[in-house]
CSV table of C-alpha atoms in Angstrom, one decimal:
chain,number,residue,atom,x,y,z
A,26,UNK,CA,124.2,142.9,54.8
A,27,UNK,CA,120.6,142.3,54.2
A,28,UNK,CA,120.7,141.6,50.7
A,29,UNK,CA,123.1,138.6,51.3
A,30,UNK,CA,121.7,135.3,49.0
A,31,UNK,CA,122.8,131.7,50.5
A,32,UNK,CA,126.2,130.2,50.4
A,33,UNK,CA,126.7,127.7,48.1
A,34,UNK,CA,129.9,125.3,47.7
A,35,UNK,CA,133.0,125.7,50.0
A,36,UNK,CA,131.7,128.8,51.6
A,37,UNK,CA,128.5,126.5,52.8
A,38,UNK,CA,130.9,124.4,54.0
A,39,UNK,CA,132.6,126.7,56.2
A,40,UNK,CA,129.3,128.2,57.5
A,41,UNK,CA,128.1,124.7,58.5
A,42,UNK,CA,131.3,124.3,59.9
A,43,UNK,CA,130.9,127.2,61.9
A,44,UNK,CA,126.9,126.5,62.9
A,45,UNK,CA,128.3,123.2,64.2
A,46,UNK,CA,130.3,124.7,67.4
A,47,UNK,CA,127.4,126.7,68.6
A,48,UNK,CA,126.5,125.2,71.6
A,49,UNK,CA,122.7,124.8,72.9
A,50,UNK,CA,123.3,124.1,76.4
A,51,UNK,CA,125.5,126.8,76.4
A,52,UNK,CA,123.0,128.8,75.2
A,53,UNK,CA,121.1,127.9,78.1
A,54,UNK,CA,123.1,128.5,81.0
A,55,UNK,CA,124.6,132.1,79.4
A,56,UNK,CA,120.9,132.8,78.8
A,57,UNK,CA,120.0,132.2,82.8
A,58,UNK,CA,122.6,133.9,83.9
A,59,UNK,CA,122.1,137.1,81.6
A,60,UNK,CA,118.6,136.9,83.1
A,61,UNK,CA,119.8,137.1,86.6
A,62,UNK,CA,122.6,139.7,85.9
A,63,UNK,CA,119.9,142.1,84.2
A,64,UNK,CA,116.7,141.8,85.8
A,65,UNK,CA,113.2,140.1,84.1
A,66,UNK,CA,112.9,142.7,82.6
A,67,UNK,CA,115.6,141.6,79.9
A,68,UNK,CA,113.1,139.0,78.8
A,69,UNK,CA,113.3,135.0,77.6
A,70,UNK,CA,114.5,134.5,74.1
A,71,UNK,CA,113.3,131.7,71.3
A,72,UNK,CA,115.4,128.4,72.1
A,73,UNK,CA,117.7,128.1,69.2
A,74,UNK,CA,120.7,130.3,67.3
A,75,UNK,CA,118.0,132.2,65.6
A,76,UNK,CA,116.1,133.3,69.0
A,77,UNK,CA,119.3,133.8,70.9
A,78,UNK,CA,120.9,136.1,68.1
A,79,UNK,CA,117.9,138.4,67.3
A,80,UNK,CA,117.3,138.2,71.4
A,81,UNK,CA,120.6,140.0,71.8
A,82,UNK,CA,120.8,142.0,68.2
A,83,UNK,CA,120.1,145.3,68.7
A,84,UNK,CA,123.0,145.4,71.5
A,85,UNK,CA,120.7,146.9,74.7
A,86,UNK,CA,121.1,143.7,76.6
A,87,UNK,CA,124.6,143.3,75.6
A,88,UNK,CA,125.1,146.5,77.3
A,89,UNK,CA,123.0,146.4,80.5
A,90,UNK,CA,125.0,143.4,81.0
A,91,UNK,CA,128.1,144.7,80.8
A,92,UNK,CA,127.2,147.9,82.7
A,93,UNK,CA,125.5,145.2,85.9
A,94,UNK,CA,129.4,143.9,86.1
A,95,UNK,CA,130.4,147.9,87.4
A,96,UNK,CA,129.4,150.0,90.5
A,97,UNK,CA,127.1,152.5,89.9
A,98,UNK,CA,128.4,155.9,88.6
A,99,UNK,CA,130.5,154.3,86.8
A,100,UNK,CA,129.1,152.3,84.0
A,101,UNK,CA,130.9,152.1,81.0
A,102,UNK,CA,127.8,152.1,78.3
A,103,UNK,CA,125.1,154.4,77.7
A,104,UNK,CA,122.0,152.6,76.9
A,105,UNK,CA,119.7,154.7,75.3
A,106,UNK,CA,115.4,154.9,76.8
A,107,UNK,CA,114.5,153.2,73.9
A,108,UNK,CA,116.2,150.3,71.6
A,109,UNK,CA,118.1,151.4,68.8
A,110,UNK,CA,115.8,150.7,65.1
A,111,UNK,CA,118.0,152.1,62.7
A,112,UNK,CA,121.2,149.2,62.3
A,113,UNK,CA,124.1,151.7,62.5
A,114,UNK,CA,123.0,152.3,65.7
A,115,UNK,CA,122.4,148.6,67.0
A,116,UNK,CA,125.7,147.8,65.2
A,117,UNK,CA,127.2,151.1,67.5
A,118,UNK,CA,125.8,149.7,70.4
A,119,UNK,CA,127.2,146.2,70.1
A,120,UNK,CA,130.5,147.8,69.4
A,121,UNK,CA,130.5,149.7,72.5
A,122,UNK,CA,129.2,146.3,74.5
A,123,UNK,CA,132.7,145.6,73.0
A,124,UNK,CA,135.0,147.9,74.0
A,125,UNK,CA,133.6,147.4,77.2
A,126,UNK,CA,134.2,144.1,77.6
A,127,UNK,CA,137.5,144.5,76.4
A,128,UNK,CA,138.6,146.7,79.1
A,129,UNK,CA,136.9,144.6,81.5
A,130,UNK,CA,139.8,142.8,80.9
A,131,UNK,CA,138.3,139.6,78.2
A,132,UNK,CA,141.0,139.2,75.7
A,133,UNK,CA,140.9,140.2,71.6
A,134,UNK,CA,141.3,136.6,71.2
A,135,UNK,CA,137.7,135.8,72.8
A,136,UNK,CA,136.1,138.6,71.4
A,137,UNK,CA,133.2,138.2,68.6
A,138,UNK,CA,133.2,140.8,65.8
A,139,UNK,CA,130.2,143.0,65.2
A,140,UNK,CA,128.8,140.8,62.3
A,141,UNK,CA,128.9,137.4,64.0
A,142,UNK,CA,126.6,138.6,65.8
A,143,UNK,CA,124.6,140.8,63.7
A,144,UNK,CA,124.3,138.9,60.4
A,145,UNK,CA,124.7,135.8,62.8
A,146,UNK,CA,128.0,134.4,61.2
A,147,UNK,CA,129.4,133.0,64.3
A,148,UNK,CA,127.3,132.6,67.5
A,149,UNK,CA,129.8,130.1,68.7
A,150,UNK,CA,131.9,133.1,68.7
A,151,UNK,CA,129.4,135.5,70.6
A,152,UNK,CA,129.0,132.6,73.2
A,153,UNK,CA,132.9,132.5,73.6
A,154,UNK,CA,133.0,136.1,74.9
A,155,UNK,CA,129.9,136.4,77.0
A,156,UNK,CA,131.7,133.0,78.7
A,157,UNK,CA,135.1,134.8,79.1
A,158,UNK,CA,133.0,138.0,80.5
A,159,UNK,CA,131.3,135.6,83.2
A,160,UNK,CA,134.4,133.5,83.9
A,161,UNK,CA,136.2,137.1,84.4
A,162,UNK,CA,133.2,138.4,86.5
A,163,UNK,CA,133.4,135.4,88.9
A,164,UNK,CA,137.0,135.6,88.9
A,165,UNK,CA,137.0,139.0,90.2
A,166,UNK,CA,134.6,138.3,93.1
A,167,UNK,CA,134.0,142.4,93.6
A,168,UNK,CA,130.4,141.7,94.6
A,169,UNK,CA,129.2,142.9,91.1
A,170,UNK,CA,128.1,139.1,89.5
A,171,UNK,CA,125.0,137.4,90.7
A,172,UNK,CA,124.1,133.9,90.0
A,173,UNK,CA,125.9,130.5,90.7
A,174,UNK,CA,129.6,130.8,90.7
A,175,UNK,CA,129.5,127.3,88.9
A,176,UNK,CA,128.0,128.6,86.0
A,177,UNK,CA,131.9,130.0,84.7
A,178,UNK,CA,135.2,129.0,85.4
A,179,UNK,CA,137.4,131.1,87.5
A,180,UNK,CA,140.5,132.1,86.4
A,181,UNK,CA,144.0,131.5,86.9
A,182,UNK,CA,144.8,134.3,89.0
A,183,UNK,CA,148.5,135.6,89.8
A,184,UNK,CA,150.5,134.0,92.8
A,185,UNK,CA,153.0,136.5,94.0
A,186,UNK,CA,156.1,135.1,96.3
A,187,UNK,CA,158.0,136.9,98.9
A,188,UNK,CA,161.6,135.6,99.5
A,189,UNK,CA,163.8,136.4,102.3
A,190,UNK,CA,167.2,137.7,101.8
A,191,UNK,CA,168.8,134.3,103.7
A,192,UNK,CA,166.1,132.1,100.7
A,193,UNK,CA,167.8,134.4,97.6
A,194,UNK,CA,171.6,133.5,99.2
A,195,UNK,CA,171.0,130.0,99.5
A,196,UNK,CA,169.7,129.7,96.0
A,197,UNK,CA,172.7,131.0,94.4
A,198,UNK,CA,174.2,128.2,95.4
A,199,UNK,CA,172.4,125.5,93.7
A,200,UNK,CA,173.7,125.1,90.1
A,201,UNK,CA,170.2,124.6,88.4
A,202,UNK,CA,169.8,121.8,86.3
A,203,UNK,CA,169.3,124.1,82.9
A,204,UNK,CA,173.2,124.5,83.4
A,205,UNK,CA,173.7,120.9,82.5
A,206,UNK,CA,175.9,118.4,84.4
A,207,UNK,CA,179.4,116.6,83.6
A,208,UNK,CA,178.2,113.6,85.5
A,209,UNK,CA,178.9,110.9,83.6
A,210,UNK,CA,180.1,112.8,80.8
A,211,UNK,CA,183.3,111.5,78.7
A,212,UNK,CA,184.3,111.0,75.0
A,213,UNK,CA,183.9,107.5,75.2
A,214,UNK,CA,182.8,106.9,71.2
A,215,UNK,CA,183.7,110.3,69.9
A,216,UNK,CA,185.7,110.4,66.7
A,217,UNK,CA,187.3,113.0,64.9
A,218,UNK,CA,185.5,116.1,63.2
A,219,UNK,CA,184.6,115.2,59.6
A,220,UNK,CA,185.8,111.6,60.0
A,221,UNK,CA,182.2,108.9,60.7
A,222,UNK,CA,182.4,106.2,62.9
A,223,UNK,CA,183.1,102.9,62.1
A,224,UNK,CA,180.7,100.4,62.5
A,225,UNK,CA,181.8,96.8,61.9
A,226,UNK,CA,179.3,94.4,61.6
């Protein structure tokens, strides 16, 4: 990990490829509303990928962040007195952020792994999840986000219907229109199997 050397050839390319979707502004806004979610006391990071990664490293803020999205009694990380020096345990702690978020409900498909973050291999990705975890958050609307609903996008949330008895009777019969139609139908053209048409010019 911390003996890695620089890419070189087509694995620089894919790493600049990668550098390329992180997202400054983005960085901004998640940034605010981590500060609001947390408290002060969280602190400001650099500007940049390198400020913003090292900022949330070691995994505390990850997991007070996490933890401000729950009720109290019942928050899913323990986040030790003091921050984590040794990087098993920072790695741990980013790891637990993640399980956390997970069954907050963000999907595996927005998730970051460990060493995006950690050896900074994909930010973009890190900024993906902490988006899903705040569009989630606001979604939910369970009093446990602060900051401006506008920041995230709410979710498409489920729509149940109720039919009567009468509405499921009447629909049975309507033929739907997956079951096709012999309107206008006929074998006007149609020539025997294995024989082709004739076209005469």
């Amino acid at each position: 990990m911390a003996n890695k050397g620089p890419s070189y050839g087509m694995s620089r390319e894919v790493q600049s490829k990668i550098e390329k979707k992180y997202d400054e502004e983005l960085e901004e806004r998640l940034v605010e509303w981590i500060i609001v979610q947390c408290g002060p006391d969280v602190g400001r990071p650099d500007r940049g990928r390198l400020g913003f990664q090292v900022w949330l490293k070691n995994g505390m803020i990850l997991s007070k962040l996490v933890n401000s999205l729950y009720p109290d009694g019942s928050k899913p990380v323990k986040v030790p007195e003091n921050p984590p020096s040794m990087v098993f345990k920072q790695m741990e702690q980013v790891a637990q952020f993640l399980k956390a978020a997970e069954d907050y409900g963000v999907t595996k498909t927005d998730m970051f792994q460990t060493v995006d973050l950690f050896e900074g291999k994909d930010l973009a990705a890190v900024q993906r999840t902490l988006m899903a975890l705040g569009s989630l958050a606001v979604t939910k609307n369970d009093g446990h986000y602060r900051g401006d609903p506008n920041w995230f996008m709410k979710k498409a949330q489920e729509h149940k219907r109720e039919f009567t008895e009468s509405q499921l009777q009447e629909g049975k019969h309507v033929i739907g229109l997956q079951m096709g139609s012999n309107r206008g139908a006929s074998q006007a053209g149609m020539t025997g199997y294995g024989r082709p048409r004739q076209i005469i010019s």
